[in-house]
Short mmCIF file of C-alpha atoms in Angstrom, two decimals:
data_model
loop_
_atom_site.label_atom_id
_atom_site.label_comp_id
_atom_site.label_asym_id
_atom_site.label_seq_id
_atom_site.Cartn_x
_atom_site.Cartn_y
_atom_site.Cartn_z
CA UNK A 1 50.41 31.78 116.67
CA UNK A 2 48.74 28.59 114.91
CA UNK A 3 50.44 27.39 112.11
CA UNK A 4 47.25 27.29 109.40
CA UNK A 5 49.09 25.90 106.64
CA UNK A 6 50.76 23.22 108.70
CA UNK A 7 47.60 22.03 110.49
CA UNK A 8 45.59 21.61 106.62
CA UNK A 9 48.16 19.67 105.95
CA UNK A 10 47.93 17.18 108.56
CA UNK A 11 44.43 17.29 108.33
CA UNK A 12 45.04 16.03 104.65
CA UNK A 13 47.27 13.02 105.56
CA UNK A 14 45.16 11.52 108.44
CA UNK A 15 41.61 12.29 107.00
CA UNK A 16 42.50 9.84 104.21
CA UNK A 17 43.45 7.71 106.97
CA UNK A 18 40.58 7.91 109.35
CA UNK A 19 37.63 8.65 107.16
CA UNK A 20 36.12 5.02 107.17
CA UNK A 21 36.50 4.41 110.60
CA UNK A 22 35.39 7.56 111.65
CA UNK A 23 32.30 7.42 109.22
CA UNK A 24 31.37 3.85 111.01
CA UNK A 25 31.74 5.27 114.67
CA UNK A 26 29.54 8.55 114.01
CA UNK A 27 27.18 6.41 112.44
CA UNK A 28 26.91 4.62 115.64
CA UNK A 29 27.51 7.36 118.02
CA UNK A 30 24.35 9.69 116.51
CA UNK A 31 22.30 6.56 117.00
CA UNK A 32 23.34 6.20 120.69
CA UNK A 33 23.28 9.62 121.81
CA UNK A 34 19.91 10.44 120.00
CA UNK A 35 18.60 7.43 122.56
CA UNK A 36 20.75 9.16 125.49
CA UNK A 37 18.99 12.12 124.62
CA UNK A 38 15.35 11.12 124.36
CA UNK A 39 15.71 7.03 126.35
CA UNK A 40 11.69 6.98 125.98
CA UNK A 41 11.69 7.20 122.02
CA UNK A 42 10.91 4.42 119.54
CA UNK A 43 13.60 2.70 117.38
CA UNK A 44 14.38 4.50 114.23
CA UNK A 45 14.09 3.08 111.23
CA UNK A 46 16.85 2.34 109.16
CA UNK A 47 18.03 5.72 106.87
CA UNK A 48 16.97 6.31 103.44
CA UNK A 49 19.28 6.43 100.88
CA UNK A 50 18.90 10.16 100.98
CA UNK A 51 19.88 10.10 104.67
CA UNK A 52 22.57 7.47 104.36
CA UNK A 53 24.13 10.41 101.63
CA UNK A 54 23.91 12.82 104.80
CA UNK A 55 25.47 11.11 107.44
CA UNK A 56 28.60 10.46 104.96
CA UNK A 57 28.78 13.96 104.39
CA UNK A 58 28.48 14.52 108.35
CA UNK A 59 31.39 11.77 108.76
CA UNK A 60 33.01 13.75 106.10
CA UNK A 61 32.93 16.90 107.37
CA UNK A 62 33.57 16.06 111.18
CA UNK A 63 36.93 14.35 109.83
CA UNK A 64 38.21 17.49 108.49
CA UNK A 65 37.06 19.28 111.54
CA UNK A 66 39.32 17.32 113.66
CA UNK A 67 42.48 17.16 111.29
CA UNK A 68 42.16 21.03 110.87
CA UNK A 69 42.69 21.12 114.66
CA UNK A 70 44.85 18.56 115.80
CA UNK A 71 47.82 16.17 115.01
CA UNK A 72 47.76 12.42 112.89
CA UNK A 73 48.23 10.93 116.04
CA UNK A 74 45.41 12.54 118.12
CA UNK A 75 43.25 11.41 114.89
CA UNK A 76 44.62 8.02 115.04
CA UNK A 77 43.58 7.99 118.77
CA UNK A 78 39.56 9.12 117.94
CA UNK A 79 39.12 6.46 115.52
CA UNK A 80 40.40 3.47 117.35
CA UNK A 81 38.74 3.98 120.47
CA UNK A 82 35.41 3.13 119.40
CA UNK A 83 35.26 0.33 122.01
CA UNK A 84 35.53 2.68 124.79
CA UNK A 85 32.79 5.47 123.03
CA UNK A 86 30.18 2.15 123.39
CA UNK A 87 31.39 1.51 127.04
CA UNK A 88 31.06 5.63 127.94
CA UNK A 89 27.58 6.50 126.45
CA UNK A 90 26.27 2.99 128.03
CA UNK A 91 26.95 4.73 131.36
CA UNK A 92 25.18 8.06 130.31
CA UNK A 93 21.49 7.67 132.52
CA UNK A 94 18.65 10.28 131.48
CA UNK A 95 15.66 10.10 133.79
CA UNK A 96 12.57 10.74 131.75
CA UNK A 97 10.37 10.77 134.60
CA UNK A 98 12.08 14.10 136.17
CA UNK A 99 13.30 16.86 134.58
CA UNK A 100 16.75 18.87 135.94
CA UNK A 101 14.81 21.30 138.09
CA UNK A 102 12.70 18.41 139.92
CA UNK A 103 15.98 16.38 140.65
CA UNK A 104 17.40 19.22 141.68
CA UNK A 105 14.68 20.32 144.30
CA UNK A 106 14.16 16.78 145.50
CA UNK A 107 17.87 16.34 146.45
CA UNK A 108 18.73 20.05 147.68
CA UNK A 109 15.51 21.88 148.66
CA UNK A 110 15.88 25.03 149.06
CA UNK A 111 19.72 25.37 148.01
CA UNK A 112 18.76 24.38 144.69
CA UNK A 113 17.94 27.41 143.02
CA UNK A 114 21.21 29.11 144.52
CA UNK A 115 23.21 26.16 143.24
CA UNK A 116 21.62 26.22 139.75
CA UNK A 117 22.49 30.14 139.28
CA UNK A 118 25.76 29.41 140.46
CA UNK A 119 26.54 27.03 138.00
CA UNK A 120 25.04 28.94 135.26
CA UNK A 121 26.52 32.29 136.32
CA UNK A 122 29.74 30.85 136.54
CA UNK A 123 30.41 28.63 133.65
CA UNK A 124 32.40 31.01 131.73
CA UNK A 125 30.22 30.38 128.60
CA UNK A 126 31.33 31.88 125.12
CA UNK A 127 27.99 32.46 123.26
CA UNK A 128 25.56 33.90 126.10
CA UNK A 129 25.18 37.33 126.24
CA UNK A 130 21.70 37.84 128.01
CA UNK A 131 22.54 40.77 130.90
CA UNK A 132 20.88 43.71 130.52
CA UNK A 133 22.94 46.38 128.71
CA UNK A 134 24.06 48.88 131.20
CA UNK A 135 27.12 50.64 130.48
CA UNK A 136 28.13 53.98 131.26
CA UNK A 137 31.72 55.72 129.99
CA UNK A 138 32.41 56.13 133.88
CA UNK A 139 31.86 52.12 134.38
CA UNK A 140 33.75 51.27 131.45
CA UNK A 141 36.82 53.67 132.76
CA UNK A 142 36.25 51.95 135.75
CA UNK A 143 36.50 48.59 134.57
CA UNK A 144 39.76 49.44 133.00
CA UNK A 145 41.29 50.39 136.63
CA UNK A 146 39.98 47.28 137.95
CA UNK A 147 41.29 44.98 134.98
CA UNK A 148 44.93 46.53 135.98
CA UNK A 149 44.62 45.99 139.62
CA UNK A 150 43.42 42.48 139.25
CA UNK A 151 46.38 41.87 137.25
CA UNK A 152 48.61 43.25 139.28
CA UNK A 153 46.89 41.12 142.62
CA UNK A 154 47.69 37.99 140.47
CA UNK A 155 51.05 38.68 139.38
CA UNK A 156 51.95 38.74 143.27
CA UNK A 157 50.48 35.42 143.50
CA UNK A 158 53.61 32.52 144.38
CA UNK A 159 54.44 29.92 142.16
CA UNK A 160 56.87 27.41 141.33
CA UNK A 161 59.78 28.07 138.55
CA UNK A 162 58.58 26.36 134.87
CA UNK A 163 60.21 22.74 134.85
CA UNK A 164 61.10 21.06 131.68
CA UNK A 165 58.95 18.55 130.65
CA UNK A 166 59.78 15.65 128.47
CA UNK A 167 57.05 14.84 125.62
CA UNK A 168 56.58 11.10 127.34
CA UNK A 169 56.14 13.04 130.55
CA UNK A 170 52.72 11.84 132.21
CA UNK A 171 52.54 15.23 133.72
CA UNK A 172 51.22 16.42 130.37
CA UNK A 173 48.11 15.00 130.69
CA UNK A 174 47.33 16.41 134.21
CA UNK A 175 48.70 19.93 132.79
CA UNK A 176 46.52 19.68 130.41
CA UNK A 177 43.50 18.87 132.97
CA UNK A 178 44.51 21.72 134.69
CA UNK A 179 44.17 24.22 131.88
CA UNK A 180 40.14 24.02 132.57
CA UNK A 181 41.18 24.71 136.68
CA UNK A 182 39.61 28.22 136.64
CA UNK A 183 36.16 27.01 134.92
CA UNK A 184 36.42 23.78 137.28
CA UNK A 185 37.45 25.74 140.15
CA UNK A 186 34.57 27.68 139.66
CA UNK A 187 31.97 25.23 139.18
CA UNK A 188 33.24 23.22 142.07
CA UNK A 189 34.63 20.16 139.62
CA UNK A 190 37.33 17.83 140.24
CA UNK A 191 40.81 18.87 138.80
CA UNK A 192 42.02 15.31 139.77
CA UNK A 193 40.90 13.09 136.62
CA UNK A 194 39.40 13.44 133.34
CA UNK A 195 35.50 13.43 134.59
CA UNK A 196 34.38 16.20 136.39
CA UNK A 197 32.11 15.33 138.38
CA UNK A 198 30.98 11.42 139.95
CA UNK A 199 28.60 9.87 137.09
CA UNK A 200 25.20 10.62 138.82
CA UNK A 201 22.11 11.92 136.56
CA UNK A 202 21.43 15.25 138.57
CA UNK A 203 25.19 15.88 137.57
CA UNK A 204 25.03 14.86 133.98
CA UNK A 205 21.89 16.63 133.60
CA UNK A 206 23.27 20.18 135.09
CA UNK A 207 26.46 19.95 132.70
CA UNK A 208 24.53 18.96 129.83
CA UNK A 209 21.95 21.89 130.93
CA UNK A 210 25.33 24.73 130.79
CA UNK A 211 26.95 23.31 127.66
CA UNK A 212 23.94 23.40 125.57
CA UNK A 213 21.95 26.84 127.10
CA UNK A 214 25.35 28.55 127.64
CA UNK A 215 27.38 27.54 124.37
CA UNK A 216 24.56 26.26 122.35
CA UNK A 217 26.65 23.01 121.78
CA UNK A 218 24.18 19.75 121.19
CA UNK A 219 26.39 16.96 120.99
CA UNK A 220 29.87 15.97 119.42
CA UNK A 221 29.62 17.92 116.15
CA UNK A 222 28.82 21.17 118.09
CA UNK A 223 31.50 20.53 119.96
CA UNK A 224 34.19 19.78 117.73
CA UNK A 225 33.27 22.82 115.51
CA UNK A 226 33.35 25.04 119.48
CA UNK A 227 36.83 23.13 119.63
CA UNK A 228 37.93 24.18 115.91
CA UNK A 229 36.58 28.09 116.57
CA UNK A 230 38.57 28.00 119.91
CA UNK A 231 41.80 26.99 118.34
CA UNK A 232 41.57 28.52 114.88
CA UNK A 233 40.26 31.60 115.84
CA UNK A 234 38.18 32.80 118.95
CA UNK A 235 39.79 36.27 120.88
CA UNK A 236 42.86 35.95 119.67
CA UNK A 237 41.53 36.89 116.36
CA UNK A 238 38.85 39.00 117.54
CA UNK A 239 41.61 41.15 119.34
CA UNK A 240 43.45 41.42 116.68
CA UNK A 241 40.94 42.33 114.21
CA UNK A 242 39.57 45.16 116.75
CA UNK A 243 43.58 46.29 117.75
CA UNK A 244 44.03 46.53 113.65
CA UNK A 245 40.92 48.82 112.62
CA UNK A 246 41.61 52.44 112.49
CA UNK A 247 37.97 53.06 113.91
CA UNK A 248 35.13 51.06 115.34
CA UNK A 249 33.34 51.85 112.37
CA UNK A 250 35.44 49.62 110.29
CA UNK A 251 33.81 46.61 112.56
CA UNK A 252 30.18 47.59 111.88
CA UNK A 253 27.90 46.73 109.02
CA UNK A 254 23.78 47.51 107.79
CA UNK A 255 23.06 44.23 109.86
CA UNK A 256 24.09 45.58 113.29
CA UNK A 257 21.52 47.19 115.36
CA UNK A 258 22.65 50.01 117.97
CA UNK A 259 23.26 47.92 120.88
CA UNK A 260 25.62 45.92 118.53
CA UNK A 261 27.35 49.00 117.43
CA UNK A 262 28.25 50.29 120.80
CA UNK A 263 29.32 46.97 121.72
CA UNK A 264 31.69 47.01 118.98
CA UNK A 265 32.65 50.45 120.10
CA UNK A 266 33.70 49.29 123.45
CA UNK A 267 35.71 46.42 122.48
CA UNK A 268 37.85 48.68 119.86
CA UNK A 269 38.24 51.00 122.56
CA UNK A 270 39.12 48.24 124.96
CA UNK A 271 41.60 47.07 122.24
CA UNK A 272 42.97 50.39 121.35
CA UNK A 273 43.86 50.95 124.88
CA UNK A 274 45.93 47.81 125.40
CA UNK A 275 47.00 47.11 122.13
CA UNK A 276 50.83 47.78 122.70
CA UNK A 277 50.95 46.30 126.05
CA UNK A 278 49.17 42.52 125.32
CA UNK A 279 49.72 41.21 121.54
CA UNK A 280 47.00 38.57 120.25
CA UNK A 281 48.68 35.94 121.68
CA UNK A 282 48.34 36.83 125.31
CA UNK A 283 44.71 35.82 124.64
CA UNK A 284 45.47 32.33 124.37
CA UNK A 285 44.64 31.56 127.97
CA UNK A 286 41.18 32.72 127.72
CA UNK A 287 40.66 30.60 124.20
CA UNK A 288 42.68 27.20 125.29
CA UNK A 289 41.17 27.35 129.15
CA UNK A 290 37.88 27.18 128.03
CA UNK A 291 38.54 24.65 125.39
CA UNK A 292 40.08 22.70 127.67
CA UNK A 293 36.91 22.90 129.99
CA UNK A 294 34.72 22.17 127.24
CA UNK A 295 36.98 18.97 126.05
CA UNK A 296 36.70 17.51 129.94
CA UNK A 297 32.44 18.26 129.42
CA UNK A 298 32.21 16.55 125.92
CA UNK A 299 34.28 13.52 127.50
CA UNK A 300 32.24 13.56 130.55
CA UNK A 301 28.80 13.05 128.75
CA UNK A 302 30.34 10.87 126.33
CA UNK A 303 31.03 12.93 123.21
CA UNK A 304 34.39 12.08 123.47
CA UNK A 305 36.21 8.94 124.42
CA UNK A 306 39.40 9.62 127.38
CA UNK A 307 41.48 8.67 124.75
CA UNK A 308 40.27 11.09 122.33
CA UNK A 309 40.09 13.51 124.99
CA UNK A 310 43.67 13.05 126.15
CA UNK A 311 44.67 13.66 122.87
CA UNK A 312 42.76 17.07 122.15
CA UNK A 313 44.44 18.42 125.58
CA UNK A 314 47.62 17.24 124.68
CA UNK A 315 47.40 19.89 121.56
CA UNK A 316 45.91 22.10 123.32
CA UNK A 317 48.79 22.15 126.09
CA UNK A 318 51.60 22.74 123.15
CA UNK A 319 49.78 25.67 121.98
CA UNK A 320 49.17 26.82 125.75
CA UNK A 321 52.92 26.62 126.46
CA UNK A 322 53.96 28.13 123.08
CA UNK A 323 52.31 31.74 123.86
CA UNK A 324 51.77 31.98 127.64
CA UNK A 325 54.94 31.53 130.07
CA UNK A 326 53.53 30.87 133.88
CA UNK A 327 50.70 29.89 135.32
CA UNK A 328 50.16 33.46 136.79
CA UNK A 329 50.30 34.55 132.78
CA UNK A 330 47.38 32.23 131.71
CA UNK A 331 45.31 33.70 134.86
CA UNK A 332 45.98 37.18 133.71
CA UNK A 333 45.05 35.91 130.00
CA UNK A 334 41.68 34.61 131.23
CA UNK A 335 40.84 38.11 133.43
CA UNK A 336 41.88 39.73 129.91
CA UNK A 337 39.53 38.26 127.38
CA UNK A 338 36.95 37.57 130.34
CA UNK A 339 36.61 41.28 130.27
CA UNK A 340 36.53 41.53 126.89
CA UNK A 341 33.99 39.11 126.69
CA UNK A 342 31.80 41.19 128.96
CA UNK A 343 32.34 44.46 127.24
CA UNK A 344 31.06 42.75 123.97
CA UNK A 345 27.88 41.69 126.26
CA UNK A 346 27.39 44.71 127.87
CA UNK A 347 27.18 43.38 130.92
CA UNK A 348 27.53 45.54 134.24
CA UNK A 349 28.12 42.30 136.26
CA UNK A 350 31.80 42.29 134.63
CA UNK A 351 33.94 43.61 138.20
CA UNK A 352 32.36 41.01 139.98
CA UNK A 353 33.61 38.38 137.47
CA UNK A 354 36.96 39.77 137.22
CA UNK A 355 37.10 39.37 140.96
CA UNK A 356 35.49 35.46 140.75
CA UNK A 357 38.64 34.47 138.35
CA UNK A 358 41.03 36.17 140.32
CA UNK A 359 39.91 34.32 143.29
CA UNK A 360 39.63 31.18 141.82
CA UNK A 361 43.58 31.52 140.22
CA UNK A 362 44.72 32.80 143.94
CA UNK A 363 43.13 29.42 145.15
CA UNK A 364 44.72 27.21 142.56
CA UNK A 365 47.99 28.93 142.97
CA UNK A 366 48.19 29.67 146.73
CA UNK A 367 44.92 27.60 148.14
CA UNK A 368 45.48 25.00 150.92
CA UNK A 369 45.26 21.20 149.84
CA UNK A 370 43.00 20.56 152.80
CA UNK A 371 40.88 23.08 151.22
CA UNK A 372 40.68 21.53 147.75
CA UNK A 373 43.56 24.61 146.28
CA UNK A 374 46.48 24.82 145.32
CA UNK A 375 46.27 22.31 142.49
CA UNK A 376 48.43 24.35 139.99
CA UNK A 377 51.46 24.35 142.47
CA UNK A 378 51.38 20.56 141.94
CA UNK A 379 52.01 20.79 137.99
CA UNK A 380 54.95 23.74 137.26
CA UNK A 381 54.40 25.52 134.09
CA UNK A 382 56.45 23.94 131.32
CA UNK A 383 59.29 25.48 130.71
CA UNK A 384 59.92 26.33 126.97
CA UNK A 385 63.24 24.26 125.52
CA UNK A 386 65.77 26.31 123.89
CA UNK A 387 66.17 26.31 120.46
CA UNK A 388 69.63 26.25 118.77
CA UNK A 389 72.71 24.06 119.92
CA UNK A 390 74.94 24.06 123.04
CA UNK A 391 78.49 23.81 122.49
#
């Protein structure tokens, strides 16, 4: 589990060193992001004293958020990358004359609807639970069978043995990118660099659409909030709470409607069924894999510099290696967390979803290079270092 006290200690040390430069960065970036999102808007007037105070508060809050998540080295890197942020944001081209749908239609014709639906469906968002509830006890039990069969299928995949990584090993950067492998594979993203896609307006707008609609993220501040949630709480904490509850009623309150109560009961049954087999830390793959994808999306959209993204992926990698022991276990974690999410949402398409994830994992581990597969084989899971002394 993540050591919150140690993280807070690092945050206090790092925030004192970086608050002034992050404040300046955030003031400039907020102006640039607003221009990127509304290219035809008039130049804004200088902030009033009240607005200036709000900017200061926002900057301080973001420093605190960053410090709670990431190491002092990462914080220093984020503060030092203002020039790179300027260059990246200048590349964010928005076309005001055409909407995303019009652009897709012009470029792809009849295939536009299929592609847009696939990207939206497979983005593995945490916030969207829009499927029509359709759950029966029979369906729920059937999903447990599908889960166990899928976990066994993933366990049978070939995988290289874990290998030791040195702290300064260049492979860490690729490993961090590969943590986003399942979502990247399902969305057809590249895994051989930080950019998920080529920087063309139609793809930039599509990624923005996924991040905004599916995750509720509308800029740098929202992105950092979500990364904080996924690294400090996420489904690790959620699964723990459901596992420890004596009854589903302990998880309910007066604000929940009937549908919410049914969802809580479903997830409680799920947690009770598997809590002796899988500890909360097993959810790390599900949480950190999505955090890695959001980091790459944020870098692609210019909300993070590439240096910041590298630092974040480094920290995510260290957390992943502390809880997970192989790419197969990472994929199993993703399947396990994905089913819990689908149960919580009441999404009856959960079986298909598990199949998509398993197929992605199989392609990443056993796929052919000429078919854009097998990426995980090129970067074996880092072996955990043994503690103590050798005589």
